[in-house]
Short mmCIF file of C-alpha atoms in Angstrom, two decimals:
data_model
loop_
_atom_site.label_atom_id
_atom_site.label_comp_id
_atom_site.label_asym_id
_atom_site.label_seq_id
_atom_site.Cartn_x
_atom_site.Cartn_y
_atom_site.Cartn_z
CA MET A 1 -16.48 23.41 26.58
CA PHE A 2 -14.36 21.69 24.36
CA MET A 3 -10.82 22.49 23.49
CA TYR A 4 -10.65 20.75 20.06
CA ASP A 5 -13.23 20.40 17.17
CA TYR A 6 -11.42 17.35 15.97
CA LEU A 7 -9.01 14.69 17.66
CA ILE A 8 -7.27 12.93 14.74
CA VAL A 9 -5.72 9.68 15.80
CA GLY A 10 -3.33 8.41 13.39
CA SER A 11 -0.37 11.00 11.81
CA GLY A 12 -0.24 8.64 8.35
CA LEU A 13 -1.48 10.38 5.16
CA PHE A 14 -5.43 10.38 5.83
CA GLY A 15 -5.18 11.17 8.92
CA SER A 16 -3.07 14.58 8.07
CA VAL A 17 -4.60 15.27 4.80
CA PHE A 18 -8.00 15.39 6.95
CA ALA A 19 -6.54 17.90 9.74
CA GLN A 20 -5.13 20.66 7.32
CA ILE A 21 -7.62 20.75 5.27
CA MET A 22 -9.58 21.08 8.56
CA ASN A 23 -7.85 23.35 9.69
CA GLU A 24 -7.28 25.73 6.80
CA TYR A 25 -10.92 25.88 7.66
CA GLY A 26 -10.79 27.29 10.96
CA LYS A 27 -11.29 24.36 12.86
CA LYS A 28 -9.36 23.50 15.59
CA CYS A 29 -7.41 20.29 15.63
CA LEU A 30 -5.52 17.96 17.11
CA VAL A 31 -3.60 14.88 16.56
CA ILE A 32 -1.79 12.24 17.91
CA GLU A 33 0.15 9.23 17.13
CA LYS A 34 1.16 6.38 18.92
CA ARG A 35 4.78 5.47 17.33
CA ASN A 36 7.38 7.94 17.99
CA HIS A 37 6.87 9.31 14.84
CA ILE A 38 4.48 10.86 12.16
CA GLY A 39 3.94 10.40 9.26
CA GLY A 40 2.57 6.57 9.30
CA ASN A 41 3.78 4.13 7.15
CA ILE A 42 5.12 6.66 4.73
CA TYR A 43 7.42 7.51 6.90
CA THR A 44 11.03 8.10 5.64
CA LYS A 45 13.98 8.28 7.44
CA GLU A 46 17.38 9.29 5.89
CA GLU A 47 20.64 7.75 6.32
CA ASP A 48 23.37 8.75 4.47
CA GLY A 49 22.28 10.67 2.81
CA ILE A 50 19.26 8.36 1.40
CA LYS A 51 15.58 7.99 2.14
CA ILE A 52 14.66 4.83 3.93
CA HIS A 53 11.57 4.16 2.47
CA LEU A 54 11.13 2.09 6.69
CA TYR A 55 7.70 0.62 6.08
CA GLY A 56 7.53 -0.49 2.07
CA ALA A 57 8.18 0.97 -0.88
CA HIS A 58 5.64 4.64 -1.47
CA ILE A 59 5.53 5.62 -5.30
CA PHE A 60 2.98 8.18 -5.52
CA HIS A 61 0.58 8.12 -8.70
CA THR A 62 -2.49 8.90 -9.40
CA ASP A 63 -4.83 10.32 -12.85
CA ASN A 64 -6.40 12.33 -10.06
CA GLU A 65 -6.16 15.97 -11.70
CA ASP A 66 -7.91 17.38 -8.42
CA VAL A 67 -5.47 15.23 -5.49
CA TRP A 68 -2.33 15.96 -8.16
CA ARG A 69 -3.10 19.63 -7.55
CA TYR A 70 -4.12 19.01 -4.01
CA ILE A 71 -0.97 17.26 -2.89
CA ASN A 72 1.32 19.33 -4.46
CA ARG A 73 1.13 22.79 -2.45
CA PHE A 74 3.03 20.55 -0.10
CA CYS A 75 5.89 18.88 -1.45
CA SER A 76 7.26 18.73 -5.13
CA PHE A 77 7.80 14.65 -6.85
CA ASN A 78 11.01 13.94 -8.60
CA ASN A 79 10.20 12.08 -12.11
CA PHE A 80 10.86 8.16 -10.92
CA ILE A 81 8.96 6.09 -12.85
CA ASN A 82 8.38 2.86 -11.20
CA SER A 83 9.64 -0.04 -13.16
CA PRO A 84 10.38 -3.29 -11.31
CA LEU A 85 11.21 -6.49 -11.77
CA ALA A 86 11.30 -9.94 -11.40
CA ASN A 87 13.44 -12.44 -10.06
CA TYR A 88 12.51 -16.14 -11.00
CA LYS A 89 14.93 -18.91 -10.62
CA GLY A 90 18.11 -16.18 -11.62
CA ASN A 91 16.17 -14.99 -14.66
CA ILE A 92 15.27 -11.38 -14.49
CA TYR A 93 11.43 -10.48 -16.45
CA ASN A 94 9.93 -7.11 -16.61
CA LEU A 95 7.14 -5.97 -15.05
CA PRO A 96 4.07 -5.64 -15.44
CA PHE A 97 3.99 -8.19 -18.06
CA ASN A 98 4.28 -6.61 -21.73
CA MET A 99 6.55 -7.54 -24.42
CA ASN A 100 9.55 -7.39 -22.68
CA THR A 101 8.32 -10.03 -19.94
CA PHE A 102 6.97 -12.20 -23.15
CA ASN A 103 9.73 -12.22 -25.61
CA LYS A 104 12.05 -13.45 -22.01
CA LEU A 105 9.56 -16.01 -21.60
CA TRP A 106 8.65 -16.67 -25.44
CA ASN A 107 11.51 -16.00 -27.46
CA VAL A 108 8.27 -13.57 -29.54
CA ILE A 109 8.40 -10.71 -31.18
CA THR A 110 5.93 -9.79 -31.88
CA PRO A 111 1.87 -8.17 -29.96
CA GLU A 112 0.17 -10.88 -32.24
CA ASP A 113 2.81 -13.68 -31.52
CA ALA A 114 2.15 -13.13 -27.51
CA LYS A 115 -1.42 -12.83 -28.10
CA ASN A 116 -1.59 -16.35 -29.67
CA LYS A 117 0.95 -17.32 -27.14
CA ILE A 118 -1.75 -16.54 -24.68
CA GLN A 119 -4.60 -17.93 -26.16
CA GLU A 120 -2.96 -20.94 -26.75
CA GLN A 121 -2.60 -21.13 -23.04
CA CYS A 122 -5.58 -20.36 -21.95
CA LYS A 123 -7.98 -22.40 -24.05
CA LYS A 124 -7.07 -25.64 -22.30
CA TYR A 125 -9.19 -23.63 -19.23
CA LYS A 126 -11.77 -22.73 -20.73
CA GLU A 127 -14.40 -24.48 -19.26
CA ILE A 128 -14.14 -22.49 -15.95
CA THR A 129 -16.62 -20.41 -16.30
CA GLN A 130 -16.67 -19.28 -12.61
CA PRO A 131 -13.03 -19.45 -11.18
CA SER A 132 -13.77 -21.04 -7.56
CA ASN A 133 -10.72 -19.55 -6.05
CA LEU A 134 -7.57 -17.58 -7.64
CA GLU A 135 -5.62 -19.98 -8.98
CA GLU A 136 -8.61 -20.85 -11.61
CA GLN A 137 -8.70 -16.95 -12.41
CA ALA A 138 -5.36 -16.66 -12.81
CA LEU A 139 -4.87 -19.75 -15.60
CA LYS A 140 -8.22 -18.77 -17.09
CA LEU A 141 -6.53 -15.44 -17.66
CA CYS A 142 -2.99 -15.87 -18.80
CA GLY A 143 -2.08 -19.85 -18.97
CA ASP A 144 0.65 -21.56 -17.59
CA ASP A 145 3.94 -19.42 -18.50
CA ILE A 146 2.67 -16.38 -17.18
CA TYR A 147 0.87 -17.88 -13.82
CA TYR A 148 3.43 -20.97 -12.52
CA THR A 149 6.41 -17.95 -13.59
CA LEU A 150 5.55 -14.93 -12.20
CA ILE A 151 2.82 -15.08 -10.01
CA LYS A 152 1.48 -18.33 -8.39
CA GLU A 153 4.70 -18.79 -5.36
CA TYR A 154 4.57 -15.10 -5.32
CA THR A 155 1.27 -14.60 -4.66
CA GLU A 156 1.86 -18.20 -2.15
CA LYS A 157 4.27 -15.90 -0.01
CA GLN A 158 3.01 -13.42 -0.01
CA TRP A 159 -0.55 -14.10 2.22
CA GLY A 160 0.95 -17.51 3.35
CA ARG A 161 -1.97 -19.95 1.65
CA PRO A 162 -1.95 -22.55 -1.40
CA ALA A 163 -3.03 -20.33 -4.79
CA ASN A 164 -6.35 -22.86 -4.41
CA LYS A 165 -7.34 -21.40 -0.99
CA LEU A 166 -7.35 -17.82 -2.03
CA PRO A 167 -10.33 -16.34 -3.05
CA ALA A 168 -10.37 -15.38 -7.18
CA SER A 169 -11.12 -11.79 -6.37
CA ILE A 170 -8.26 -9.96 -5.09
CA ILE A 171 -6.82 -11.50 -8.87
CA LYS A 172 -9.54 -9.86 -11.15
CA ARG A 173 -7.57 -9.03 -13.20
CA VAL A 174 -3.76 -9.49 -14.63
CA PRO A 175 -2.78 -6.39 -16.62
CA ILE A 176 -0.88 -7.47 -19.72
CA ARG A 177 0.76 -5.58 -22.41
CA PHE A 178 1.14 -5.86 -25.16
CA THR A 179 4.19 -3.40 -25.55
CA TYR A 180 7.39 -2.70 -24.94
CA ASN A 181 6.40 -0.51 -22.21
CA ASN A 182 8.14 -0.92 -18.52
CA ASN A 183 6.38 1.91 -16.33
CA TYR A 184 4.19 -0.26 -14.06
CA PHE A 185 1.22 2.77 -13.51
CA ASN A 186 -0.67 3.92 -16.31
CA ASP A 187 -1.20 6.76 -13.97
CA LEU A 188 -0.23 10.10 -16.04
CA TYR A 189 1.25 11.38 -12.55
CA GLN A 190 4.58 9.43 -10.41
CA GLY A 191 7.11 10.59 -8.69
CA ILE A 192 8.69 10.56 -5.31
CA PRO A 193 8.56 13.78 -3.33
CA LYS A 194 12.03 15.67 -3.64
CA ASP A 195 12.37 16.75 0.17
CA GLY A 196 11.15 12.57 1.60
CA TYR A 197 7.88 11.61 2.87
CA SER A 198 8.14 12.92 6.04
CA GLN A 199 8.39 16.63 4.72
CA LEU A 200 6.06 15.77 3.45
CA ILE A 201 3.98 15.07 6.58
CA ASN A 202 5.60 17.75 8.45
CA ASN A 203 4.02 20.77 6.02
CA LEU A 204 1.17 19.23 6.11
CA LEU A 205 0.62 19.52 9.92
CA ASN A 206 2.49 22.35 9.97
CA ASN A 207 0.98 24.59 12.57
CA ILE A 208 -1.21 22.04 14.12
CA GLN A 209 -0.16 20.56 17.42
CA THR A 210 1.02 16.48 17.46
CA TYR A 211 1.99 14.14 20.19
CA THR A 212 4.16 11.44 19.37
CA GLN A 213 4.31 8.30 20.94
CA THR A 214 0.95 8.86 22.37
CA ASP A 215 -2.30 6.04 22.38
CA TYR A 216 -5.75 6.73 22.65
CA PHE A 217 -6.48 4.01 24.49
CA ASP A 218 -4.45 5.01 27.03
CA ASN A 219 -7.02 7.40 28.16
CA LYS A 220 -10.18 7.14 26.00
CA HIS A 221 -12.21 8.95 28.49
CA TYR A 222 -9.99 12.01 28.61
CA PHE A 223 -9.78 12.50 24.37
CA HIS A 224 -13.18 12.18 24.39
CA SER A 225 -13.70 14.71 26.86
CA ILE A 226 -11.55 16.78 24.74
CA ALA A 227 -12.93 16.95 21.84
CA LYS A 228 -15.90 18.00 19.90
CA LYS A 229 -15.32 14.67 17.03
CA ILE A 230 -13.04 12.55 16.59
CA LEU A 231 -11.42 10.71 13.67
CA PHE A 232 -9.80 7.81 13.78
CA THR A 233 -7.85 5.74 11.69
CA GLY A 234 -6.92 2.30 13.86
CA CYS A 235 -8.52 -0.72 13.01
CA ILE A 236 -12.17 -0.55 13.80
CA ASP A 237 -11.81 -3.54 15.25
CA GLU A 238 -9.80 -2.44 18.16
CA TYR A 239 -12.43 0.40 18.35
CA PHE A 240 -15.02 -1.67 19.91
CA ASP A 241 -13.13 -4.53 21.67
CA PHE A 242 -12.87 -6.67 18.74
CA ILE A 243 -16.86 -7.43 19.71
CA TYR A 244 -17.64 -9.42 16.68
CA GLY A 245 -14.30 -10.82 16.47
CA LYS A 246 -11.38 -9.84 15.43
CA LEU A 247 -10.26 -8.92 11.23
CA ASP A 248 -7.52 -10.19 9.70
CA TYR A 249 -5.08 -8.69 8.39
CA ARG A 250 -1.39 -9.88 6.33
CA SER A 251 1.45 -8.46 8.05
CA LEU A 252 4.89 -7.75 7.49
CA ARG A 253 9.10 -7.84 8.20
CA PHE A 254 11.31 -5.23 7.25
CA GLU A 255 15.37 -6.13 6.99
CA HIS A 256 17.18 -2.74 6.17
CA ILE A 257 20.71 -3.25 5.61
CA HIS A 258 23.54 -0.93 4.64
CA LEU A 259 26.18 -1.79 2.81
CA ASN A 260 29.67 -0.62 1.73
CA ILE A 261 28.97 -0.58 -2.20
CA LYS A 262 28.03 2.17 -4.94
CA ASP A 263 25.38 -0.12 -6.63
CA TYR A 264 23.27 -3.28 -5.32
CA GLN A 265 21.03 -4.14 -7.87
CA GLY A 266 20.27 -1.14 -9.88
CA ASN A 267 16.48 -1.11 -9.90
CA ALA A 268 14.69 0.76 -6.89
CA VAL A 269 12.46 -2.58 -6.79
CA VAL A 270 12.67 -5.80 -7.59
CA ASN A 271 10.74 -8.67 -6.59
CA TYR A 272 11.69 -12.48 -5.37
CA ASN A 273 9.14 -14.91 -6.88
CA GLU A 274 10.71 -18.07 -6.04
CA ALA A 275 8.93 -19.95 -2.99
CA LYS A 276 12.29 -21.09 -1.29
CA ILE A 277 13.41 -17.31 -1.32
CA PRO A 278 11.69 -16.10 1.82
CA TYR A 279 11.05 -12.44 0.73
CA THR A 280 9.20 -11.15 -1.46
CA ARG A 281 11.60 -8.20 -2.46
CA ILE A 282 14.54 -6.20 -2.43
CA ILE A 283 14.08 -2.13 -1.92
CA GLU A 284 16.97 0.17 -3.18
CA HIS A 285 16.02 3.55 -1.88
CA LYS A 286 18.67 5.20 -3.54
CA HIS A 287 17.16 4.17 -7.08
CA PHE A 288 14.00 6.18 -6.32
CA GLU A 289 15.61 9.37 -5.94
CA PHE A 290 18.63 8.78 -8.72
CA GLY A 291 21.54 9.26 -5.73
CA LYS A 292 24.49 8.81 -6.52
CA GLN A 293 26.07 8.31 -3.19
CA ALA A 294 29.44 5.82 -2.09
CA THR A 295 27.30 3.55 -0.22
CA THR A 296 23.90 1.87 -0.40
CA ILE A 297 20.77 0.55 1.60
CA ILE A 298 18.72 -2.25 0.64
CA THR A 299 15.59 -3.17 2.52
CA LYS A 300 14.52 -7.18 2.38
CA GLU A 301 10.39 -7.30 2.57
CA TYR A 302 9.10 -10.56 4.17
CA PRO A 303 5.33 -11.52 4.86
CA LEU A 304 4.33 -12.23 8.07
CA GLU A 305 1.10 -13.96 9.64
CA TYR A 306 -0.32 -10.74 11.53
CA THR A 307 -0.57 -10.77 15.29
CA SER A 308 -1.35 -8.49 17.64
CA SER A 309 2.41 -7.35 18.57
CA GLU A 310 2.73 -7.04 14.46
CA GLU A 311 1.13 -3.89 12.14
CA PRO A 312 -1.70 -4.78 10.40
CA TYR A 313 -1.03 -3.93 6.07
CA TYR A 314 -2.76 -5.71 3.87
CA PRO A 315 -6.33 -6.63 4.50
CA ILE A 316 -7.78 -9.80 3.89
CA ASN A 317 -11.10 -9.10 2.04
CA ASP A 318 -12.83 -13.29 2.23
CA GLU A 319 -16.00 -14.02 2.95
CA LYS A 320 -15.45 -14.32 6.64
CA ASN A 321 -14.09 -11.06 6.97
CA SER A 322 -16.02 -9.10 4.46
CA THR A 323 -19.77 -9.93 7.19
CA ARG A 324 -17.62 -8.77 9.77
CA LEU A 325 -16.25 -5.89 8.35
CA ASN A 326 -20.28 -5.21 7.65
CA GLN A 327 -20.78 -5.34 11.93
CA TYR A 328 -18.40 -3.49 12.57
CA LYS A 329 -19.59 -1.10 10.16
CA ASN A 330 -22.73 -0.73 10.74
CA LEU A 331 -21.53 0.32 14.75
CA ALA A 332 -19.74 2.76 13.53
CA ALA A 333 -22.23 4.11 11.79
CA ASN A 334 -24.45 4.48 15.00
CA THR A 335 -21.57 5.57 16.79
CA SER A 336 -22.47 9.63 17.31
CA ASN A 337 -19.23 12.00 17.52
CA VAL A 338 -16.53 9.65 15.91
CA ILE A 339 -15.74 8.88 12.25
CA PHE A 340 -13.81 6.34 10.84
CA GLY A 341 -10.84 6.57 7.44
CA GLY A 342 -7.36 5.55 6.50
CA ARG A 343 -6.97 1.85 5.58
CA LEU A 344 -7.09 0.23 9.27
CA GLY A 345 -10.57 2.14 9.71
CA GLN A 346 -11.86 1.24 6.56
CA TYR A 347 -10.36 -1.99 6.57
CA ALA A 348 -9.42 -0.62 2.16
CA TYR A 349 -5.94 -1.17 0.79
CA PHE A 350 -6.04 2.29 -0.36
CA ASP A 351 -3.51 3.72 -3.21
CA MET A 352 -1.79 6.91 -1.97
CA ASP A 353 -4.10 8.75 -3.80
CA ASP A 354 -7.19 7.24 -3.14
CA THR A 355 -6.15 7.56 0.52
CA ILE A 356 -6.20 11.35 0.26
CA ALA A 357 -8.94 11.67 -1.84
CA GLU A 358 -10.87 9.93 0.41
CA ALA A 359 -9.45 12.66 3.10
CA ILE A 360 -10.27 15.09 1.22
CA SER A 361 -14.26 14.04 0.57
CA LEU A 362 -14.01 13.27 4.37
CA ALA A 363 -13.21 16.81 5.35
CA LYS A 364 -15.72 18.68 2.52
CA LYS A 365 -18.65 16.11 4.24
CA GLU A 366 -17.90 16.77 7.76
CA LEU A 367 -17.35 21.42 6.45
CA LEU A 368 -21.19 21.30 5.32
CA ILE A 369 -22.03 19.43 8.79
#
């Protein structure tokens, strides 16, 4: 006789949404989390009245009405609009690439002038019909100035590889807008939970038994003995003991700094596109919530090669890893009583709304069984 219908390994957004839905439909769930807190990478910690995004900026955005209605059951959002900046050699550019960006680059005023400038620069790359790498793809899409100022060095720093050694698929398109609009997302809904992401996770897991500092791999046999089914949201290759080799990731290191000033950079997110600057961006957390505190907290984000001692963040979806992933997916499909989900369980980079949609879909599928 099993104690639980579902054991959920991992208390991130995917696992928490799945657990909430299953619990709502009468399924008894246990959530285990190897970290000392719930919430995975969307965990926020409050200090000096400022909610710190400990694992990088998380800005909720969606145009999925079902997802928006669902998540608003558990939190309310402020009206934060993501308008990041890029700092390249001391010059500030607006993101995404829009008329404010083009005016700074070329002193153009009208959309027609900007389009002509981009088309003129792209002409020299018209002979590239099938881009073989990221650099060729980007140059073909946006030309020299945008690429060399705002894409090349940032991308190479983020991925730790020359742009001409990265797959073209990473940059399938370059988001270009011919309007003076600095709103990074096109989605209808966006914002930050007013009480923070940690409270959102607490609300999702309300009345669900949850243990932190509990590693599934320390007692696999026991966990399988207490639950009818397991949702595993950790690394899919680790679950199968890396039988086909390890999947590759990029990792991150975060440096959190408390400053006795009211405002450091005047914006929530500023990217640093120069290769010689080791971090990719600085986050100033108070600006996510329009904070008026007397002090501020910033986070510098450093890209890293992934090792077993680091947290895996970005999957590297090249040919080698795609082949390896398919082997693990085949194993997963033939593994009884275990289902895989989330960014690590599916080896995919999901926005938060996609994560919620995937978790809802999986829960509905399970409830039909």
